[in-house]
Every structure is written in C-alpha cells, then in structure tokens.
Short mmCIF file of C-alpha atoms and ligand atoms in Angstrom, two decimals:
data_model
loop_
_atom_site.label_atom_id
_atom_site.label_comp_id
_atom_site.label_asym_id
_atom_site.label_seq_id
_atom_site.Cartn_x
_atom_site.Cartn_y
_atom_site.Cartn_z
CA UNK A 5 321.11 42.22 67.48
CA UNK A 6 319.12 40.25 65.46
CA UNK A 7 319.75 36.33 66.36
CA UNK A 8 320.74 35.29 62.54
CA UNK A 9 323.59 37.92 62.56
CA UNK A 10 324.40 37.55 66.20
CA UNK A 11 325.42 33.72 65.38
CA UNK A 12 327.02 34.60 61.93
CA UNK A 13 330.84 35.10 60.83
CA UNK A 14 329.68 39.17 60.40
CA UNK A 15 328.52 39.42 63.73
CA UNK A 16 331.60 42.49 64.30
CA UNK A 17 329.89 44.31 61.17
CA UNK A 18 326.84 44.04 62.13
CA UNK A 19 327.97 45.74 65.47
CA UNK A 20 329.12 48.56 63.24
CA UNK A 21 325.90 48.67 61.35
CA UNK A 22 323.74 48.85 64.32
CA UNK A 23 326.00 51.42 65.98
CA UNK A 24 326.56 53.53 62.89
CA UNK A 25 329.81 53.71 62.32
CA UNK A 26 331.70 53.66 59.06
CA UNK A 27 332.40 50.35 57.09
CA UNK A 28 335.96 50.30 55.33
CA UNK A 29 337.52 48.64 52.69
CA UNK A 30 338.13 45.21 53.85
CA UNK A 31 334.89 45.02 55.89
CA UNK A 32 333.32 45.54 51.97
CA UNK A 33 335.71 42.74 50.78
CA UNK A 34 334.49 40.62 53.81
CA UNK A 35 330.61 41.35 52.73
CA UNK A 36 330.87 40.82 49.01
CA UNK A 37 333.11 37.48 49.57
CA UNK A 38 330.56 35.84 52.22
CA UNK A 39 327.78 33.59 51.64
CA UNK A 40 325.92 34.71 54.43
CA UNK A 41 323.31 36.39 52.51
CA UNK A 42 320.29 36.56 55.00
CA UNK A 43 322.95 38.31 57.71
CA UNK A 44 324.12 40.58 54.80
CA UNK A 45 320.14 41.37 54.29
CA UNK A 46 319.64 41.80 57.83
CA UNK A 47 322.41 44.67 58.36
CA UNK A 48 321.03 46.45 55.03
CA UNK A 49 317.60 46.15 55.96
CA UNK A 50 318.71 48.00 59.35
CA UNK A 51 320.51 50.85 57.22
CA UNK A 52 317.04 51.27 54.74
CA UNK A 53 314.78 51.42 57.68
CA UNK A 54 316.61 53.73 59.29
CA UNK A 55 317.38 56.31 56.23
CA UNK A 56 313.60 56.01 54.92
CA UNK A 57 311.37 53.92 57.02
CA UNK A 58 308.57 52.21 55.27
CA UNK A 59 308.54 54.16 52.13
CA UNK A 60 309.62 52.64 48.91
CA UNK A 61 309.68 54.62 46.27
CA UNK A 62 309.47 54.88 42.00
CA UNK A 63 309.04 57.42 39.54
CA UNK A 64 306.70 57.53 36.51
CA UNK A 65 309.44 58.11 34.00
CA UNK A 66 310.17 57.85 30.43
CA UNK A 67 313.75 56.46 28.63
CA UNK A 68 314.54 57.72 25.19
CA UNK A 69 317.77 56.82 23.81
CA UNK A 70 318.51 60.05 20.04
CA UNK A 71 321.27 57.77 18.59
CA UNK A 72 322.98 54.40 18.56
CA UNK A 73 325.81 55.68 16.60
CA UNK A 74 329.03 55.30 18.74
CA UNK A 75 332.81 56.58 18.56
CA UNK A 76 333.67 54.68 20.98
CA UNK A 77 331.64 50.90 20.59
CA UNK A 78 332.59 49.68 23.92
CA UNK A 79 332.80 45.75 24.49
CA UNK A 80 330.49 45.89 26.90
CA UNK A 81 327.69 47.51 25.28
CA UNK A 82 325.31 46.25 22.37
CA UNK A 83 323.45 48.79 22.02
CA UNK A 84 326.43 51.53 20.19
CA UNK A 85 326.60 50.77 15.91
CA UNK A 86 328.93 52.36 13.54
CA UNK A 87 327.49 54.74 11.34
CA UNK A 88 326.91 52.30 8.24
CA UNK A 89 325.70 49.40 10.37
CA UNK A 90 322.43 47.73 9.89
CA UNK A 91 320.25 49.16 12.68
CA UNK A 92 322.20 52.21 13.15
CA UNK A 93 319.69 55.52 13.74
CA UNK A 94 319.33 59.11 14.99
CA UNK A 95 316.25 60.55 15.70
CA UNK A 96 315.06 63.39 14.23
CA UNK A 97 314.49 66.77 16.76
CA UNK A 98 310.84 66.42 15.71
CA UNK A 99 310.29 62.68 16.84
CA UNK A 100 312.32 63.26 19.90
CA UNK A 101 309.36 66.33 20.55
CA UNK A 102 307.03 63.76 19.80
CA UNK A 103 307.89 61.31 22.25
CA UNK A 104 307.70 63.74 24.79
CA UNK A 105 304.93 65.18 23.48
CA UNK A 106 303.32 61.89 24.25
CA UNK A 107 303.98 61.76 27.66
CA UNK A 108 301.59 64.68 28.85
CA UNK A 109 298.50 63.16 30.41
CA UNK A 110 299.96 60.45 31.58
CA UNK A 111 302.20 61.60 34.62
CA UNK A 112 305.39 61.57 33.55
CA UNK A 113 307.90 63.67 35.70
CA UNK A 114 310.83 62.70 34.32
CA UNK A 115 312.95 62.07 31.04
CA UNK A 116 315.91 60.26 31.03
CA UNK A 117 317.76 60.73 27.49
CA UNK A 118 321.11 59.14 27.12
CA UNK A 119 322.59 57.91 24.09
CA UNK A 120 325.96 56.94 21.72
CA UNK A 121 329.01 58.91 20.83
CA UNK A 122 327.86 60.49 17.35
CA UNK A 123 330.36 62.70 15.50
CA UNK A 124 327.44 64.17 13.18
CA UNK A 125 325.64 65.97 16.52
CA UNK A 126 327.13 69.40 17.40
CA UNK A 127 326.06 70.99 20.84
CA UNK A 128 323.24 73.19 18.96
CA UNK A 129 321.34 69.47 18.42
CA UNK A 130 321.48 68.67 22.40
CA UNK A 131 320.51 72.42 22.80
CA UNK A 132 317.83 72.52 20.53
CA UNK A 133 316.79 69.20 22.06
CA UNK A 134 316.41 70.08 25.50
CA UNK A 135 314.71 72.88 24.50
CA UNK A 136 311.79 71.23 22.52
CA UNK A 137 311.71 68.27 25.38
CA UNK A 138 310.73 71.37 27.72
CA UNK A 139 308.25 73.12 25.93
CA UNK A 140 306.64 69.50 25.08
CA UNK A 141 306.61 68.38 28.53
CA UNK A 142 307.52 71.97 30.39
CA UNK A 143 306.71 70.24 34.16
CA UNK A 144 308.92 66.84 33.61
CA UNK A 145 312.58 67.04 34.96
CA UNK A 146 315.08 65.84 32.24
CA UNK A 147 317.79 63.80 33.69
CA UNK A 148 319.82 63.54 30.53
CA UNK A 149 323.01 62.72 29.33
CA UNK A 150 325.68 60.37 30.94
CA UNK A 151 329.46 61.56 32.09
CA UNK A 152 330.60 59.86 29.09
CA UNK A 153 328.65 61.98 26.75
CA UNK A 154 329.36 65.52 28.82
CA UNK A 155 332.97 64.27 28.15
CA UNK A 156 332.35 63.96 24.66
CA UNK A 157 330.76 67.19 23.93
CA UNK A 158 333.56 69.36 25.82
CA UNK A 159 336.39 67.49 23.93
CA UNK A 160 334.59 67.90 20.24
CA UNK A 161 333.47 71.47 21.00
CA UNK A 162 336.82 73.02 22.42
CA UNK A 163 335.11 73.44 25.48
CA UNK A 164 335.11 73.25 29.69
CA UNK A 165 332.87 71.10 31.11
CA UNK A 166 331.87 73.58 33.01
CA UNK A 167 330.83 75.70 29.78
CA UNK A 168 329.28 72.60 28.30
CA UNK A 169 327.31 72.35 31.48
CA UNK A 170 326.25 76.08 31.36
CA UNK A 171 325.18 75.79 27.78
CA UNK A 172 323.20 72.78 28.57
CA UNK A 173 321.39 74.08 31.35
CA UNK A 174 319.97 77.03 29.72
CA UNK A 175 318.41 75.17 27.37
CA UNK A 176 316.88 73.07 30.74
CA UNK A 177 319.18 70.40 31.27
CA UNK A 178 318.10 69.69 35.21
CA UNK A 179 320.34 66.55 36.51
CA UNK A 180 322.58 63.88 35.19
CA UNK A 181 321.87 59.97 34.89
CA UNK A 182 324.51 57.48 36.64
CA UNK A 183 325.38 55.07 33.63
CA UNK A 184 329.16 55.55 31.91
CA UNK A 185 330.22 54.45 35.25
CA UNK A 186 331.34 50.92 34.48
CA UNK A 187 333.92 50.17 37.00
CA UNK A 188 336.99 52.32 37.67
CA UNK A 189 339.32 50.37 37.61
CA UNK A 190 342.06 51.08 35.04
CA UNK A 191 343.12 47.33 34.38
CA UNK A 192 339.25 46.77 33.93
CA UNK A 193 338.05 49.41 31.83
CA UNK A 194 340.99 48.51 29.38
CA UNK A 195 339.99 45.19 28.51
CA UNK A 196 335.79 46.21 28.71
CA UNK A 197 335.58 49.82 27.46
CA UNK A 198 338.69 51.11 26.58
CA UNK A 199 338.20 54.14 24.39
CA UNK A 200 335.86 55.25 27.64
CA UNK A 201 336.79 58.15 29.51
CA UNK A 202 338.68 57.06 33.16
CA UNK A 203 337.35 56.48 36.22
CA UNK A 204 338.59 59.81 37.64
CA UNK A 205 337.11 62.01 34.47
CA UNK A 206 333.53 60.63 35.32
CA UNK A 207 334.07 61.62 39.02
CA UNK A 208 335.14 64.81 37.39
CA UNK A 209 332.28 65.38 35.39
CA UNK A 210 329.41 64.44 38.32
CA UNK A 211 331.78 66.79 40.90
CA UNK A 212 331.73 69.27 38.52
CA UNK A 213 327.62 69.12 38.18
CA UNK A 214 327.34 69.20 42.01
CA UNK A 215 329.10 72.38 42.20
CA UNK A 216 327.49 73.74 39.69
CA UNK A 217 324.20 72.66 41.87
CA UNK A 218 322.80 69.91 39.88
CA UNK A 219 322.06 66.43 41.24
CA UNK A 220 323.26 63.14 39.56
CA UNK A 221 323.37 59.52 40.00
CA UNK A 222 325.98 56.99 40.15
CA UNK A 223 325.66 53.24 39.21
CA UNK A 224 328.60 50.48 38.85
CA UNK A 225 328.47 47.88 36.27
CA UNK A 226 329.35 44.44 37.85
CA UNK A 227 329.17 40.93 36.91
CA UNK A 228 332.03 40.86 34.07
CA UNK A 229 335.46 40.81 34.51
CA UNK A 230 336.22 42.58 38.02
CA UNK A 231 337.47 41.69 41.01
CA UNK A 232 335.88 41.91 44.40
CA UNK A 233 338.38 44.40 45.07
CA UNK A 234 337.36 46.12 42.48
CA UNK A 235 333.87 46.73 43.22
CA UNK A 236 334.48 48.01 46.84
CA UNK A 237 336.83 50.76 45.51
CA UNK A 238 333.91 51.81 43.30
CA UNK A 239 332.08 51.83 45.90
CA UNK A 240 334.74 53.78 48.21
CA UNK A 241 335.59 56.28 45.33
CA UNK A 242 331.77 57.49 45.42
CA UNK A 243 331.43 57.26 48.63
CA UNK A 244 334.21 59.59 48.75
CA UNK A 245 332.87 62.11 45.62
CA UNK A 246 329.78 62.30 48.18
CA UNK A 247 331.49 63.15 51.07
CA UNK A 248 332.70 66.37 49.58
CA UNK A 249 329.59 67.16 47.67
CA UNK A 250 326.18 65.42 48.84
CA UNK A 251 325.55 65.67 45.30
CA UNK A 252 324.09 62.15 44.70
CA UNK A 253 320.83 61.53 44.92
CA UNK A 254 320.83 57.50 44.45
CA UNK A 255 323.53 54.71 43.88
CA UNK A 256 322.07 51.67 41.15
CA UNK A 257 324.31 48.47 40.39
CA UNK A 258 323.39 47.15 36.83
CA UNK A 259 323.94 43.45 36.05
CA UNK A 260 326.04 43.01 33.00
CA UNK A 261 324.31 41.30 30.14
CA UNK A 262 326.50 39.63 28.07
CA UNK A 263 324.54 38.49 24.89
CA UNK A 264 325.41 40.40 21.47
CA UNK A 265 328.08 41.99 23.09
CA UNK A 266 332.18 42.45 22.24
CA UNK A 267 332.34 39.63 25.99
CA UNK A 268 330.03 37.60 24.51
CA UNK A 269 331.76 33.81 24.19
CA UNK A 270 334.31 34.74 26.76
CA UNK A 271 332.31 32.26 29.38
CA UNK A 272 330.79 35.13 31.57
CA UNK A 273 327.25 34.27 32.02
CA UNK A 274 324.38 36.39 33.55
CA UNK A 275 324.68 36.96 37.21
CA UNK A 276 322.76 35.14 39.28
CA UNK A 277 320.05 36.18 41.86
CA UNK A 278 322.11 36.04 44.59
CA UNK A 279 324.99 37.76 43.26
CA UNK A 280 322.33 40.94 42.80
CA UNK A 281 320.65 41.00 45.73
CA UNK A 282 324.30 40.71 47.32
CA UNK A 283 325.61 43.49 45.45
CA UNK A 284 322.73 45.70 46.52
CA UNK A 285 322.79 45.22 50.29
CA UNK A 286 326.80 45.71 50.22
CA UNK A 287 326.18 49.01 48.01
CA UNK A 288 323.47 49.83 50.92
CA UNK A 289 326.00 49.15 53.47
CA UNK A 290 329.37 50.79 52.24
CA UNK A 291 327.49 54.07 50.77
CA UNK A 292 326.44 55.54 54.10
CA UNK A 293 326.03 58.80 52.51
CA UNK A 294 323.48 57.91 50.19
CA UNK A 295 319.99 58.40 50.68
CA UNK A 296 318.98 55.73 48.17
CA UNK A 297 319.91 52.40 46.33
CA UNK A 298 317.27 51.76 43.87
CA UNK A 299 316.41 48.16 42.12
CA UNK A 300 316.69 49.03 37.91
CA UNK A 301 314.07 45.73 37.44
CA UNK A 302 314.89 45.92 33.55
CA UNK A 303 318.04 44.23 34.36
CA UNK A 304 317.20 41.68 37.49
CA UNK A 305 313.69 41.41 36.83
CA UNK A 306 311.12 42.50 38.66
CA UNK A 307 310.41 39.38 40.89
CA UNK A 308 313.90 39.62 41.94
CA UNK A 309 313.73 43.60 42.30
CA UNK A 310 310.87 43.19 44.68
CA UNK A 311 312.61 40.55 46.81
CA UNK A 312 315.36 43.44 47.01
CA UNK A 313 313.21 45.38 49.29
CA UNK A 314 314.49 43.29 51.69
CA UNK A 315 318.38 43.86 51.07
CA UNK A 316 318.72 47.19 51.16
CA UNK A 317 316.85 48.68 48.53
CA UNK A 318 314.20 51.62 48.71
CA UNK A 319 313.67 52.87 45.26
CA UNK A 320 312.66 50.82 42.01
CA UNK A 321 313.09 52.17 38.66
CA UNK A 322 310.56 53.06 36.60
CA UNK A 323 307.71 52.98 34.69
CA UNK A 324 310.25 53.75 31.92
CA UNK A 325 308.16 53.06 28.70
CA UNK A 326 310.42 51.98 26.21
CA UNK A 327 314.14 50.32 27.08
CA UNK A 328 316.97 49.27 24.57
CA UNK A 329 320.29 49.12 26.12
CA UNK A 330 319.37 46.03 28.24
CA UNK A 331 317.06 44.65 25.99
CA UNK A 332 319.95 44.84 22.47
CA UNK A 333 322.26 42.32 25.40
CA UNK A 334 319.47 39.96 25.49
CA UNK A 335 318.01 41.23 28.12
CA UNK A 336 314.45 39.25 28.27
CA UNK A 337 312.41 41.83 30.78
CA UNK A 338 309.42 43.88 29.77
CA UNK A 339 310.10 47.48 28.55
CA UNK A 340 307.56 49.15 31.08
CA UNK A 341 305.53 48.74 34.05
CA UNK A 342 302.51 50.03 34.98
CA UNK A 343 301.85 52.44 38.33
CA UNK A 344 299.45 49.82 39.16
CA UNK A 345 301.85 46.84 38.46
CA UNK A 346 304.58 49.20 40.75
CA UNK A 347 302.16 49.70 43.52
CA UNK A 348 301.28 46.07 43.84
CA UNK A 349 304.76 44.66 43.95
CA UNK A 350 305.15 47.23 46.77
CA UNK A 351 302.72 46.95 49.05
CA UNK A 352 303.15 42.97 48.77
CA UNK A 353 306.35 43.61 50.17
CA UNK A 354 304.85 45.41 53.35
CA UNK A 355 305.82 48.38 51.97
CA UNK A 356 304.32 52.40 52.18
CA UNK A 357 304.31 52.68 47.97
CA UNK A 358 305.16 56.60 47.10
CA UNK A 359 305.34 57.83 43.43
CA UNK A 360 308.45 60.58 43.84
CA UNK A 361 310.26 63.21 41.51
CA UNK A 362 313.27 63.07 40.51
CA UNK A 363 314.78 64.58 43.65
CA UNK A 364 312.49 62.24 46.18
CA UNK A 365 309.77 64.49 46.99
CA UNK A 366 306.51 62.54 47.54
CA UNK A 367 304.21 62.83 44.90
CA UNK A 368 301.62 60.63 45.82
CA UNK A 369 301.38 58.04 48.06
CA UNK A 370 298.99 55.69 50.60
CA UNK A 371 297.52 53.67 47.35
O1 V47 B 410 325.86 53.49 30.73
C1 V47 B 410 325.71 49.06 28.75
C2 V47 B 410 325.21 50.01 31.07
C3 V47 B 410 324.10 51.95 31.24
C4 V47 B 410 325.34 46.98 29.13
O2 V47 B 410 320.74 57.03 36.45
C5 V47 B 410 325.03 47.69 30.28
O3 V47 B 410 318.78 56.49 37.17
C6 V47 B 410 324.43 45.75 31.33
O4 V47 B 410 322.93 54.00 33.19
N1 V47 B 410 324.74 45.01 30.26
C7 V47 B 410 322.79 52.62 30.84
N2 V47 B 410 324.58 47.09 31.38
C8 V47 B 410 321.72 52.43 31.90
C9 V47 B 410 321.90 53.40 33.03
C10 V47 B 410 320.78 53.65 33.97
C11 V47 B 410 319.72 52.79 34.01
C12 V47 B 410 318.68 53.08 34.89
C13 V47 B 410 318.70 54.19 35.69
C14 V47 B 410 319.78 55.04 35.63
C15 V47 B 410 319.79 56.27 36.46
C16 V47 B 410 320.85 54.78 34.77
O5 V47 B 410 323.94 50.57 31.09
C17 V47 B 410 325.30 52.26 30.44
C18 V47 B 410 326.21 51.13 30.87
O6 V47 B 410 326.80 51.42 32.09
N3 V47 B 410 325.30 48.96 30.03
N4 V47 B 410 325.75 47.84 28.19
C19 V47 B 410 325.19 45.57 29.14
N5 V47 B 410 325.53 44.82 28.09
#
C-alpha cells in the first residue's frame, strides 16, 4: 500500500480498495467527512486504473436545451421561466433541425437534448423531434430527455412509461441523460425541488429504460442543502439500481450553482475545489459497478476537471457547443471546448486521450 494511505486514518479502506471488496455506508460517511484528500485520491486512483487503465476519455457532443418553459420551476434551477416571463422560449422543430443540421462535418456523435416542463408540447412534438434530429444528423446517438421529463410526458399523455418509452424510441430516441437526479432524499427534495418527481420514480424511470435495453446516466446534485448522509445513500441507491441492471453507463456529480436561483441569499456559496474533487473520488469509490465517473468541466472548470484525473475520474464531458443551465446560475465557464483543447488537457495529465461514443467505444485515439 501506498505509504501516504498506509500512515493515514483510512488505512482499513484502503485495505478494502486494494483488495476489492465492497465499501458500505459508513465507510462512504467516513470518506466524504475526512480531510485526507491525497489518501482519498490515492484509493480512487487505484479503482480508475484498474477499471480503464490509461485511457481517459470525452465525446465530441452537442447540448441543445427546446424550451425553458417549466411546470414545475424548481428552486434549484435558473434556467426553467413561466410562460409569460421575459426570456421564456421554445424552439421551433425547424431550428431544432437546424442545429443539428449544423453539426455534420464536424464529428459530432452525440446530442444531448433536455429541457423544461412545457404544458403546450404534446408527445407528437418530441416525436417529430427526434425524428428530424435523425435524419439531420442520422449517425449521432441522441441521449435525450431527463427522468423528470419521461415522467412528465406519461402523466400528461395518460400513458406507461413504458409506452412513452416505446413511442419515443421509434422515432430514435437511443439513451437517457443523468440530470433530474438531484438528491433523493425526501426531506431534501422538499425544500429544493419540490414539485419534482421522488427519488424512487427517477430510479423507476432509468430501471425501466434498462429493461427496455437502453443505457442511461446518473448524476447527483450536491453542494446545497444535504447532508453527508445524504449523498452516500444516493450513492448506495444507484449503486443498488446497477446491481440489478448494469444499465449505467457513467455516474457525474454536478456542483450546485447558486446565483439567480430560488437558494440564492440563503448563504450557500459555490463549492469549493476540494469539496469536488472529494465528491468525485468517493463517487469512484462507493460505485464499484460503474465503469465511469466523468468530470462535467462546465460546472468545476476545466483546470479543476483536469486535476480530477487524479481522483478518480476517467471521462470529461464534452465538447458540448452551447450550455445554459450552468451558465443562467452564474456559472462563469466557457460553453465549449475544442478536441484540441480536450486532447491537451489530457495528455498533460499523463493520460492515453480517446474520443468515445456514447456507449465508450474508442473512436479515435493516440493523438
Ligand atoms: O437536471 C439545475 C442540474 C442538470 C442547477 O447525463 C443544476 O451526461 C447546478 O444533467 N446548479 C442538467 N446544477 C445537467 C445534466 C448533465 C450535464 C452533463 C452531462 C449529463 C449526462 C447530464 O443540472 C439538471 C439539474 O440536476 N442543475 N440547476 C444549478 N443551479
């Protein structure tokens, strides 16, 4: 064992690391609540290497988000409007074509489209959609549509989530984003989010698309009002979806942002450096059964999303062209970067950069 971790308080995980064996509950508490940062590194660093050696990987990837209109207008989020609002839009079917439309040349394999709540958009729209988005851009994999929004659609159109699902994928729906997630905690979600659907209903929902074969993501909003605690039963509870499914393909924590937002003035600030890079190794280290954590540098920055190479992370997210959730909570990143820029910040980090699909296949790599 490495000498750092030998010496430190978490020498006893970092026997469990190096031997394989499952962390629980309190080991997560024990891991979020230390300050031993390097040691925490260390053991995730261990768990990375071993799942994917010297690869790290990102995707050449587009974000377009139809609507800001919201039902719900979470706390948490600055991004949703009310119909009236300054600012509020939809776009059209055309200029949703168009923006895909403008991604052919360049080597983009994947969409992700998520957006608000809006009562005026029947399931025909999100057909019709996917179906333009395809012939536009008929190679790209489109990763659309959060939990939240599959909820949303069943419950307006009288319909299963399974039959939403159906619908949606013959019109060439491929895999579901993470986001909706939050945390799952009840007491949480009430005071942040509280016309969201449950913890339990999103778990639903992403079970439900791994039986029905499609791959999602999962990601945990942190940095707000939860406990400790409450992370590491996030972290459990997917762990556990995973178990009975393998239907994950990749876990990403996203900083909360506070700015313009229903929290703002409530004295939460941004999270700090440490707090991510924490976050990420302990994700690496409790989700055993994921293949990948990936780095989402819109919200930590990608200084700080390269330094995570080193804590656990293999993955960074994306070239991703245009971002607003992030950026309408003051988030101060820039909305893209380059495959060049990408490449760079990886092989600085004495890393094997490899451009990937959607479901990790090398696309490219040895820049
Ligand atoms: O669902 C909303 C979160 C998510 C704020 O699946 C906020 O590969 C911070 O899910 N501060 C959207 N976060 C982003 C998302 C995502 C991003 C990158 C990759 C993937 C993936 C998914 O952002 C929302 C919500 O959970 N969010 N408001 C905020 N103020």
């Amino acid at each position: 064992m490495n000498k750092l971790l030998k010496e430190s308080e978490l020498a006893d995980i970092g026997q469990k690391v190096e031997k394989g064996e499952r962390l629980g509950f309190d080991d997560g508490v024990r891991l979020m609540k230390s300050t031993e940062l390097l040691a925490i590194g260390c053991m995730a660093d261990v768990v990375r290497k071993r799942k994917n050696g010297d690869y790290t990987y990102f995707i050449v990837n587009r974000h377009i988000n139809h609507t800001n209109i919201c039902d719900n207008l979470c706390k948490l989020c600055a991004f949703g409007r009310k119909p009236d609002a300054p600012g509020a839009y939809t776009l059209t079917l055309e200029e949703i074509e168009a923006m895909a439309a403008e991604c052919r040349g360049r080597g983009v394999t994947e969409l992700h489209i998520v957006g608000g709540l809006n009562p005026e958009l029947k399931l025909e729209y999100f057909e019709e959609m996917l179906r333009r988005v395809r012939r536009a851009l008929p190679d790209a994999v489109i990763q659309a549509f959060t939990a939240v929004e599959i909820d949303y659609f069943a419950r307006t159109e009288n319909l299963s989530i399974e039959d939403v699902f159906r619908r949606l994928m013959a019109a060439g729906l491929d895999s579901l984003p993470g986001g909706g997630a939050e945390i799952f905690s009840r007491r949480v979600r009430d005071k942040i989010c509280d016309k969201k659907i449950s913890g339990d209903r999103w778990l639903e929902v992403h079970e439900t698309a791994h039986r029905m074969g499609m791959r999602t993501n999962a990601t945990m909003l942190y940095g707000h009002m939860e406990t400790i605690e409450e992370r590491i039963d996030h972290l459990v509870k997917l762990r556990e979806l995973q178990d009975r499914t393998g239907g994950f393909l990749t876990f990403i924590p996203l900083s909360f942002h506070p700015k313009n937002t229903g929290l703002e003035g409530m004295n939460i600030s941004r999270t700090t450096g440490y707090e991510d890079l924490k976050n990420l190794a302990v994700a690496r280290l409790m989700l055993d059964n994921f293949d990948h954590i990936k780095a989402y540098w819109v919200m930590i920055g990608s200084k700080l999303a390269q330094v995570s190479l080193a804590f656990g992370v293999d993955d960074i997210d994306g070239t991703i062209v245009e971002e607003k959730i992030t950026h309408a909570a003051g988030g101060d990143t820039a909305q893209a970067l380059t495959r060049t820029e990408m490449v760079s910040m990886i092989k600085a980090a004495g890393r094997i950069p490899a451009e990937r699909d959607t479901l990790y296949n090398i696309l490219k790599e040895g820049y």
